CSV table of C-alpha atoms in Angstrom, one decimal:
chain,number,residue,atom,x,y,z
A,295,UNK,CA,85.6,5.7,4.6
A,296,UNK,CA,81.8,6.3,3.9
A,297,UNK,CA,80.5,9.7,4.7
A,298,UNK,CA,77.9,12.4,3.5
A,299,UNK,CA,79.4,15.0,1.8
A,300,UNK,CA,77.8,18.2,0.5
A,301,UNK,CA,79.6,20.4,-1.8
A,302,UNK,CA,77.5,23.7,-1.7
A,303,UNK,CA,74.9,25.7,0.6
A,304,UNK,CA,71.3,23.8,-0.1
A,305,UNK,CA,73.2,21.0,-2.3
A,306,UNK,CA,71.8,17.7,-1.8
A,307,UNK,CA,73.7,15.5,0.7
A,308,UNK,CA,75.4,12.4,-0.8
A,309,UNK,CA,77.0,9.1,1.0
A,310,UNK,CA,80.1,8.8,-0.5
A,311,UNK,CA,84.0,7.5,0.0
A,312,UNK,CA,86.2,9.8,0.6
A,313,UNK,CA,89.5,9.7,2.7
A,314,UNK,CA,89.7,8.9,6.1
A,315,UNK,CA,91.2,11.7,8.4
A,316,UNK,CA,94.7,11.9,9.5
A,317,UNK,CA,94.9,12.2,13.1
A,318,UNK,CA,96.4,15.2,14.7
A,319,UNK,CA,99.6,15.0,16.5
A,320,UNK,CA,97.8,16.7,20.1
A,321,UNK,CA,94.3,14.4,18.5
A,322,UNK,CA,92.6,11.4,18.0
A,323,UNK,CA,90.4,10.1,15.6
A,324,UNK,CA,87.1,8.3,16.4
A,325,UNK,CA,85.2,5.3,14.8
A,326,UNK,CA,81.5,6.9,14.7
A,327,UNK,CA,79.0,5.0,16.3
A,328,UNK,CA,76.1,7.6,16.5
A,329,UNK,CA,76.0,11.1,15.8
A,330,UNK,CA,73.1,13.4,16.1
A,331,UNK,CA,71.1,15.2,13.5
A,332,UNK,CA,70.6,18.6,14.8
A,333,UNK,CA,69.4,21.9,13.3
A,334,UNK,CA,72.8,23.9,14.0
A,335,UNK,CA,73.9,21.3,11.1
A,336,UNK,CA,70.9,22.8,9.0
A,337,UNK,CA,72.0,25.8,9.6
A,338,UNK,CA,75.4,25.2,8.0
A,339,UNK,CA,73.8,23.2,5.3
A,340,UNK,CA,71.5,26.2,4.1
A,341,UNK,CA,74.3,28.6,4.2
A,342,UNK,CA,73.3,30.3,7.5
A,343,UNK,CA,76.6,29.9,9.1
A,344,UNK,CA,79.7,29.6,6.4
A,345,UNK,CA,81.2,26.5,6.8
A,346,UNK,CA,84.7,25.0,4.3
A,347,UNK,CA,83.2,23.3,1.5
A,348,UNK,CA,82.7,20.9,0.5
A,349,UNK,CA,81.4,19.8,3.7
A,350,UNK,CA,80.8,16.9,6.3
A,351,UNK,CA,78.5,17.6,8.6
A,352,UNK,CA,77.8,16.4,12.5
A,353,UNK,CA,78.9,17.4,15.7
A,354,UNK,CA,76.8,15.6,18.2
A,355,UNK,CA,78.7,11.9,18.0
A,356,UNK,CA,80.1,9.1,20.2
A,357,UNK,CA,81.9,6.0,19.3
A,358,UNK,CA,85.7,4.6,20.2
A,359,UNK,CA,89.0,5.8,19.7
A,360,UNK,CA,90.6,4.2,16.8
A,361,UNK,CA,94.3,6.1,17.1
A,362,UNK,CA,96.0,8.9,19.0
A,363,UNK,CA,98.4,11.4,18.4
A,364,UNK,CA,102.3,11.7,19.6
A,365,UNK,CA,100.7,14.0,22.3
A,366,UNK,CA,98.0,12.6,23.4
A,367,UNK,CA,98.6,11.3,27.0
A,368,UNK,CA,95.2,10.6,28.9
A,369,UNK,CA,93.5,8.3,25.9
A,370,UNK,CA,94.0,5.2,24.0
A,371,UNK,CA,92.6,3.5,21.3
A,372,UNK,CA,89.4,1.1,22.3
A,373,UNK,CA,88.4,4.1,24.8
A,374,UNK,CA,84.8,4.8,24.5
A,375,UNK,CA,84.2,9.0,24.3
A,376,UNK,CA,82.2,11.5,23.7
A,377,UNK,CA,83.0,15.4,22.7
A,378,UNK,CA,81.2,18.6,23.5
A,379,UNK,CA,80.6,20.2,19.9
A,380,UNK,CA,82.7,23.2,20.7
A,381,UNK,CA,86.5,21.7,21.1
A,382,UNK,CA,88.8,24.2,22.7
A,383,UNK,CA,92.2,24.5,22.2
A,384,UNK,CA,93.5,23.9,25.6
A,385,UNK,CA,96.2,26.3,25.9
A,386,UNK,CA,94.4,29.8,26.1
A,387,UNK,CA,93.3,31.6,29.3
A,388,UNK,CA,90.0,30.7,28.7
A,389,UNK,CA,90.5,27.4,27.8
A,390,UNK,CA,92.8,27.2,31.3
A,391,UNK,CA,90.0,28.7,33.3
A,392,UNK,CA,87.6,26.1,32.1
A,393,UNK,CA,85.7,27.9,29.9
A,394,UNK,CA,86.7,26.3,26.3
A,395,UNK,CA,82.8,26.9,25.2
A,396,UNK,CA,84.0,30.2,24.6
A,397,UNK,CA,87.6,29.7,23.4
A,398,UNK,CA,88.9,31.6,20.8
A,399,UNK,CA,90.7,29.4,18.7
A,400,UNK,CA,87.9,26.6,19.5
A,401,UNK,CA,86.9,23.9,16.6
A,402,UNK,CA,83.9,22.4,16.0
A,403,UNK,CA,83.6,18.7,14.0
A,404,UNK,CA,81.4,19.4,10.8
A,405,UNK,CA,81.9,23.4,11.2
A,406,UNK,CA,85.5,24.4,11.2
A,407,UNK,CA,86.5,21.0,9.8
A,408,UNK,CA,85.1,17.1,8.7
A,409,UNK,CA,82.5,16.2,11.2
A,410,UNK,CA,80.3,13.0,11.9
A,411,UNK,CA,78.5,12.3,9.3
A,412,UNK,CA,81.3,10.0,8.7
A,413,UNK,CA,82.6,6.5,9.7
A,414,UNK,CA,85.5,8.3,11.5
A,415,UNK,CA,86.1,11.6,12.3
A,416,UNK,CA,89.4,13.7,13.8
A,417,UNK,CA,89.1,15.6,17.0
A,418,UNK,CA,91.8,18.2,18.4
A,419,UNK,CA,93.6,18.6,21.8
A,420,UNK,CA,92.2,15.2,22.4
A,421,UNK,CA,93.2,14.9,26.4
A,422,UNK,CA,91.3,18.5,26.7
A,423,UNK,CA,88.4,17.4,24.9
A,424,UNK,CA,87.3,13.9,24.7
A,425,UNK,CA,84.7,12.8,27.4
A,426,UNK,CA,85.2,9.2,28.7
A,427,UNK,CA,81.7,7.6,28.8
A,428,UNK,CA,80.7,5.5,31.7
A,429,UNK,CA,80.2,2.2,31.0
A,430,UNK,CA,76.2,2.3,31.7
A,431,UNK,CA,75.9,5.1,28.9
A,432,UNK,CA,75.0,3.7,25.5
A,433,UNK,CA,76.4,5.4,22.3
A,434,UNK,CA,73.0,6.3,20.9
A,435,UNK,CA,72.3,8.0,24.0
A,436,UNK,CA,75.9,9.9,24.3
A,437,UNK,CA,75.2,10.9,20.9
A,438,UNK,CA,72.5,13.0,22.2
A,439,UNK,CA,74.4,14.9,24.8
A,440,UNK,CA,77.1,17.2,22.7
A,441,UNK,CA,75.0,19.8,21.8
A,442,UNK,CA,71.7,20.3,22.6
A,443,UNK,CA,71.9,18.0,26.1
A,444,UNK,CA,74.8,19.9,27.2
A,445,UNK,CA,74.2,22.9,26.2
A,446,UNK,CA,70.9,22.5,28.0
A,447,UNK,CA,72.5,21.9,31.0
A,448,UNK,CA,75.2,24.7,30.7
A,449,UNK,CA,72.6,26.8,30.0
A,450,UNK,CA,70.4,26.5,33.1
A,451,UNK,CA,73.5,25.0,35.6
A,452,UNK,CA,76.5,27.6,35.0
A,453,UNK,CA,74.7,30.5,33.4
A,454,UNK,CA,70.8,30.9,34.9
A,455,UNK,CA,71.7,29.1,38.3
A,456,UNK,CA,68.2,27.2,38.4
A,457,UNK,CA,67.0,26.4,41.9
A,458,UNK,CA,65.0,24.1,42.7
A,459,UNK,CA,61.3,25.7,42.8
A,460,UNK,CA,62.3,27.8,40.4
A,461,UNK,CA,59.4,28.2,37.5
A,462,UNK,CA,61.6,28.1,33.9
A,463,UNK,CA,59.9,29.0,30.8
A,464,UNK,CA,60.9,27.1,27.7
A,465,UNK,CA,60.6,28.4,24.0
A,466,UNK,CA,60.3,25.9,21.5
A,467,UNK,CA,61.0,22.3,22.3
A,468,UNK,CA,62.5,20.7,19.6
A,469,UNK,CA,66.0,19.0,20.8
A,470,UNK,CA,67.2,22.2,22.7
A,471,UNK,CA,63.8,23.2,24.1
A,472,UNK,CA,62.9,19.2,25.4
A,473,UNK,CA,66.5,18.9,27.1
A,474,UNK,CA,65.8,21.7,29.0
A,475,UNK,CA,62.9,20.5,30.4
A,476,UNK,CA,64.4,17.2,31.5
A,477,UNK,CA,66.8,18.6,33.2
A,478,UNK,CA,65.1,21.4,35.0
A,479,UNK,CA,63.0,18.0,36.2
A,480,UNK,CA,66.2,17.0,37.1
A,481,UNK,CA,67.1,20.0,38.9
A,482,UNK,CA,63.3,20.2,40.9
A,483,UNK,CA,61.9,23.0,39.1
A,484,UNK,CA,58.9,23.8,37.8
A,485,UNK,CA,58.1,24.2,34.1
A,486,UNK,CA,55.9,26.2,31.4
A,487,UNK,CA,57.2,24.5,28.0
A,488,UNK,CA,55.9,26.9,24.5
A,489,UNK,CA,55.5,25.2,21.4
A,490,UNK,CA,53.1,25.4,18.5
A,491,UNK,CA,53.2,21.7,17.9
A,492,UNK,CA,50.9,19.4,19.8
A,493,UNK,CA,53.3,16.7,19.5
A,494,UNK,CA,56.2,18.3,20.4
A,495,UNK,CA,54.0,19.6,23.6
A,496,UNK,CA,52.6,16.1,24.2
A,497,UNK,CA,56.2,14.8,24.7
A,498,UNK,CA,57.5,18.1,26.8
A,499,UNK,CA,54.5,17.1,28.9
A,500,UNK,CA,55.7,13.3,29.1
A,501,UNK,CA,59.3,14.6,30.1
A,502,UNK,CA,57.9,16.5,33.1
A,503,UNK,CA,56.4,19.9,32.1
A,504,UNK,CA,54.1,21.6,34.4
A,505,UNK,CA,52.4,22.9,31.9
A,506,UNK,CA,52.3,23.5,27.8
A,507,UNK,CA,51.2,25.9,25.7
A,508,UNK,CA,51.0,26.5,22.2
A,509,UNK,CA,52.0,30.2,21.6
A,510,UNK,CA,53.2,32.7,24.9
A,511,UNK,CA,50.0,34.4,26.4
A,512,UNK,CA,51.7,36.9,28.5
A,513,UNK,CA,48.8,36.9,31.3
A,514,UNK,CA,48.5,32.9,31.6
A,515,UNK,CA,52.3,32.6,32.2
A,516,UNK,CA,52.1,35.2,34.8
A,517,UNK,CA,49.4,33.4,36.2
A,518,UNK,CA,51.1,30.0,36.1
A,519,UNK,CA,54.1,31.2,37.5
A,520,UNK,CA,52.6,32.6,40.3
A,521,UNK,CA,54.2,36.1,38.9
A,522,UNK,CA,56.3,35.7,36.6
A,523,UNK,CA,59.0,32.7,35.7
A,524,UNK,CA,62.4,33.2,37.3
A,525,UNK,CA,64.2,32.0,34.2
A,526,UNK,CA,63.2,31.5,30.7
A,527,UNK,CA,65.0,30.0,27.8
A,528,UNK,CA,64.7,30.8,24.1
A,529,UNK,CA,65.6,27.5,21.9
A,530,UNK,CA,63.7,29.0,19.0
A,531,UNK,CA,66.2,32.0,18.4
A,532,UNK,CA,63.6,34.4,17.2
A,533,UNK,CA,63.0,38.3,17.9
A,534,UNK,CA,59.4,37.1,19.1
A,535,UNK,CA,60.4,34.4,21.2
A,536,UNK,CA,63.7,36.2,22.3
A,537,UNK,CA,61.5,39.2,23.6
A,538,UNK,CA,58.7,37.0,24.9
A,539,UNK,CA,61.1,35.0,27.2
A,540,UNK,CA,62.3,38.7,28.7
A,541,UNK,CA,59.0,39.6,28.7
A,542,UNK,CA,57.6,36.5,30.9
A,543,UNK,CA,60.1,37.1,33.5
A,544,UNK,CA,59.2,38.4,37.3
A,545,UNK,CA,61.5,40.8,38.5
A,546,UNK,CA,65.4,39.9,38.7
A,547,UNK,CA,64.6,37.1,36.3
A,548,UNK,CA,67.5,35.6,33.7
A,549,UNK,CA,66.9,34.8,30.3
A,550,UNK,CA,69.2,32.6,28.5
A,551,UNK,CA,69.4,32.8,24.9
A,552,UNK,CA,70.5,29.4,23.3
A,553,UNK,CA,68.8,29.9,19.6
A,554,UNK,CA,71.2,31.1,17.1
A,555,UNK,CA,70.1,34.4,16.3
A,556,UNK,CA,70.9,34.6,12.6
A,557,UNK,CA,69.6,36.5,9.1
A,558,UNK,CA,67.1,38.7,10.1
A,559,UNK,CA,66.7,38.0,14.0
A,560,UNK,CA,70.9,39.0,14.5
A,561,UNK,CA,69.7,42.0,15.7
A,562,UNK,CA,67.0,41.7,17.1
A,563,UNK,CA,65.5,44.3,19.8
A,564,UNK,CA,65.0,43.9,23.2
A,565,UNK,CA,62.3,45.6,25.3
A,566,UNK,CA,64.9,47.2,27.5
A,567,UNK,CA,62.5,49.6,29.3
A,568,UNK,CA,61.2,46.4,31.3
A,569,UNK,CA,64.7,44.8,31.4
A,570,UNK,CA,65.9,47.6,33.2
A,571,UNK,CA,63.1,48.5,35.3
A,572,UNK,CA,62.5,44.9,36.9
A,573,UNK,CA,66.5,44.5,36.9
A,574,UNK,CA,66.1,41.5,34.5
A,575,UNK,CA,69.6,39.6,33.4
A,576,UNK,CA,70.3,37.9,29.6
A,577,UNK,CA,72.8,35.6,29.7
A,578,UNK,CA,74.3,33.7,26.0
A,579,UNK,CA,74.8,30.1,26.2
A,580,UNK,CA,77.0,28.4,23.7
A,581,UNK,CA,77.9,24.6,24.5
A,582,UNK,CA,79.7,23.3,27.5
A,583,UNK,CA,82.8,22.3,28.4
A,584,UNK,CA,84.3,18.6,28.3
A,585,UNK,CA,85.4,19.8,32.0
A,586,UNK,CA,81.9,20.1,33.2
A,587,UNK,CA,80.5,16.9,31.4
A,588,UNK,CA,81.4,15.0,34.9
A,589,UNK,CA,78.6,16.6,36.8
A,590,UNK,CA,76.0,15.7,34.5
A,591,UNK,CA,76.9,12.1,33.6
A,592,UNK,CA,76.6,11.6,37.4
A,593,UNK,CA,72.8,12.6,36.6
A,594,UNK,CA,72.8,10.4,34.3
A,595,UNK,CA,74.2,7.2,35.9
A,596,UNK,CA,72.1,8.0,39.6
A,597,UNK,CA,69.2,8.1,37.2
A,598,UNK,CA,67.9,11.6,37.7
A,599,UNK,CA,68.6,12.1,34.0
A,600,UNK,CA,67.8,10.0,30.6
A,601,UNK,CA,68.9,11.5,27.5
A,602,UNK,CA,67.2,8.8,25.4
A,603,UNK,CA,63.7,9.9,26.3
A,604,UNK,CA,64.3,12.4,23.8
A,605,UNK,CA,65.0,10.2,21.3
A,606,UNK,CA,62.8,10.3,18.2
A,607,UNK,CA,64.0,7.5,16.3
A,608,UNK,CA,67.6,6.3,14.8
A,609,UNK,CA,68.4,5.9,11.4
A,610,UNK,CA,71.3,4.7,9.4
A,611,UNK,CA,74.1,6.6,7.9
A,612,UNK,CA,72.4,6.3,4.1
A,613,UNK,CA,69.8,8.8,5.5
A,614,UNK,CA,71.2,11.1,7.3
A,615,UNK,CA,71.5,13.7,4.7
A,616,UNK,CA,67.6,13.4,4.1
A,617,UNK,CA,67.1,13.8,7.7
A,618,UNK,CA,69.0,17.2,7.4
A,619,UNK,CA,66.6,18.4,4.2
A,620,UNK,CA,63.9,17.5,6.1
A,621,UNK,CA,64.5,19.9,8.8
A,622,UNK,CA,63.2,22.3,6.4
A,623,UNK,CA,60.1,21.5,7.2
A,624,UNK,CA,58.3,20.8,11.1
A,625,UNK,CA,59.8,17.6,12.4
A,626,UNK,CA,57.1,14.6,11.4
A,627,UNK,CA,58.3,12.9,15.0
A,628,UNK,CA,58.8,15.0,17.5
A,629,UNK,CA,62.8,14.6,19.5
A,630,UNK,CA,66.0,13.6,18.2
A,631,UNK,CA,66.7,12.3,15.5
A,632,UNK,CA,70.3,9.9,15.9
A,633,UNK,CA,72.1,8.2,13.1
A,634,UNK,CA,73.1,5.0,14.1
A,635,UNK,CA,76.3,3.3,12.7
């Protein structure tokens, strides 16, 4: 099969043949029909986050099942699917509890093993992790959903329990930062979205954002929140913008941190004296569940929610390693960025 392949941290990514994957015997492997290019495969790329090399990246994908394992009881080949980037085992309490974003012995597609950069790709405990798509959701679409849609959703749904009327305060909207705000919309709250970019705040504003601004002033938020936002979300992943959501908060306010905090920001402080003085909550949010995907496909097919108005613009599998280099630098076209197949 034709996939890109890099063989070191910051090595150039190259379309290549290389073997197609053997299916596990709990698995299934899927014919690729878009994947998303997203900056946790950057992160991999530059050596932020060790990964097996060489390496194929992708984790955001959907496409049809081309063959399942022994095992596999609740999918066949032709099924159309999606998967959540973080694929838990199945068996562990966590996984049993319905919390497999935070499994233990999870995999990931282009982290722990080959990922979607490819023509096909090989995912584990298939009945625990594949999503069936609904017929009225498009691949290029689905593609969009396995990371930064759903973790978007996790994020504010399980974890910050947004209420409609709620004010939410995003940082950064890049693919993270601009799912958030469609589906706060979704959920009737109000929103202050943060981003240096003018085009990245013109299409935050088109999504539904109250209002945009291009670096956190800590007396106009309070102002437009009438106080103080009752949740804010970092997408940055930052010590300033980390802080700065904490700090924009009224009191008993949540703060979810969805950026990777890596290199120099692993650490990062926290102004605690506020935090604990206005009884403030921060809350992680990694991924979602294939479990909870039903809730927000529903969204999705009533309407209330369109992952393709994030979409930047699709390309084809011969530049998706160029795609990934170029997230070195501020995004020319604001939104995702799908490869189409």
């Amino acid at each position: 099969m034709r996939a890109v392949v890099y063989t070191a941290s910051g090595a150039i990514p190259e379309l290549v043949e290389v073997p197609a994957p053997e299916c596990p015997y709990d698995g299934a492997v899927v014919e690729v029909r878009a994947t998303g290019v997203c900056r946790s495969d950057w992160h991999a790329w530059k050596g932020h986050d060790q990964v097996p090399l060489p390496n194929i990246p992708g984790h955001e994908f959907a496409g049809v099942v081309t063959q399942v394992g022994r095992d596999v009881a609740s999918f066949k080949a032709g099924d159309r699917v999606t998967v959540p980037f973080v694929n838990g085992c199945g068996r562990c309490a966590y996984c049993v509890g319905g919390q497999a974003q935070v499994c233990p012995d999870q995999t990931q597609p282009g982290f722990t093993h080959p990922g979607s950069f490819a023509e096909l790709v090989a995912v584990r405990a298939a009945d625990f992790n594949l999503v069936r798509l609904p017929d009225d959701v498009d691949f290029v679409s689905a593609a969009a959903l396995g990371c930064r849609f759903a973790t978007s959703f996790h994020a504010l749904t399980a974890q910050a329990g947004m209420a409609a009327g709620e004010w939410l305060v995003v940082f950064g909207c890049g693919g993270v930062g601009l799912s958030a705000v469609l589906v706060a919309r979704a959920l009737r709250a109000r929103v202050v979205a943060i981003d240096p970019s003018a085009d990245a705040r013109a299409l935050a504003k088109r999504l539904g954002a109250d209002f945009t601004l291009p670096a956190y002033d800590p007396a106009l938020v309070a102002e437009l929140t009438q106080g103080g936002a009752h949740v804010s979300l970092d997408a940055v992943g930052s010590a300033h913008t980390a802080a700065s959501g904490v700090r924009s908060l009224r009191r008993r306010g949540r703060h979810v941190q969805v950026g990777l905090m890596l290199a120099e920001h692993a650490e990062a402080p926290l102004p605690w004296g506020e935090l604990v003085a206005k009884e403030l909550s921060v809350i992680g949010s990694h991924g979602m569940a294939a479990a909870d995907y039903p809730p927000m496909l529903d969204l999705i097919t009533a309407g209330r929610l369109d992952p393709k108005l994030l979409l930047g613009r699709t390309v084809g599998l011969e530049s998706a390693g160029a795609e990934l280099m170029a997230m070195d630098h501020p995004p020319a076209t604001p939104g995702v960025t799908v490869v189409e197949l």
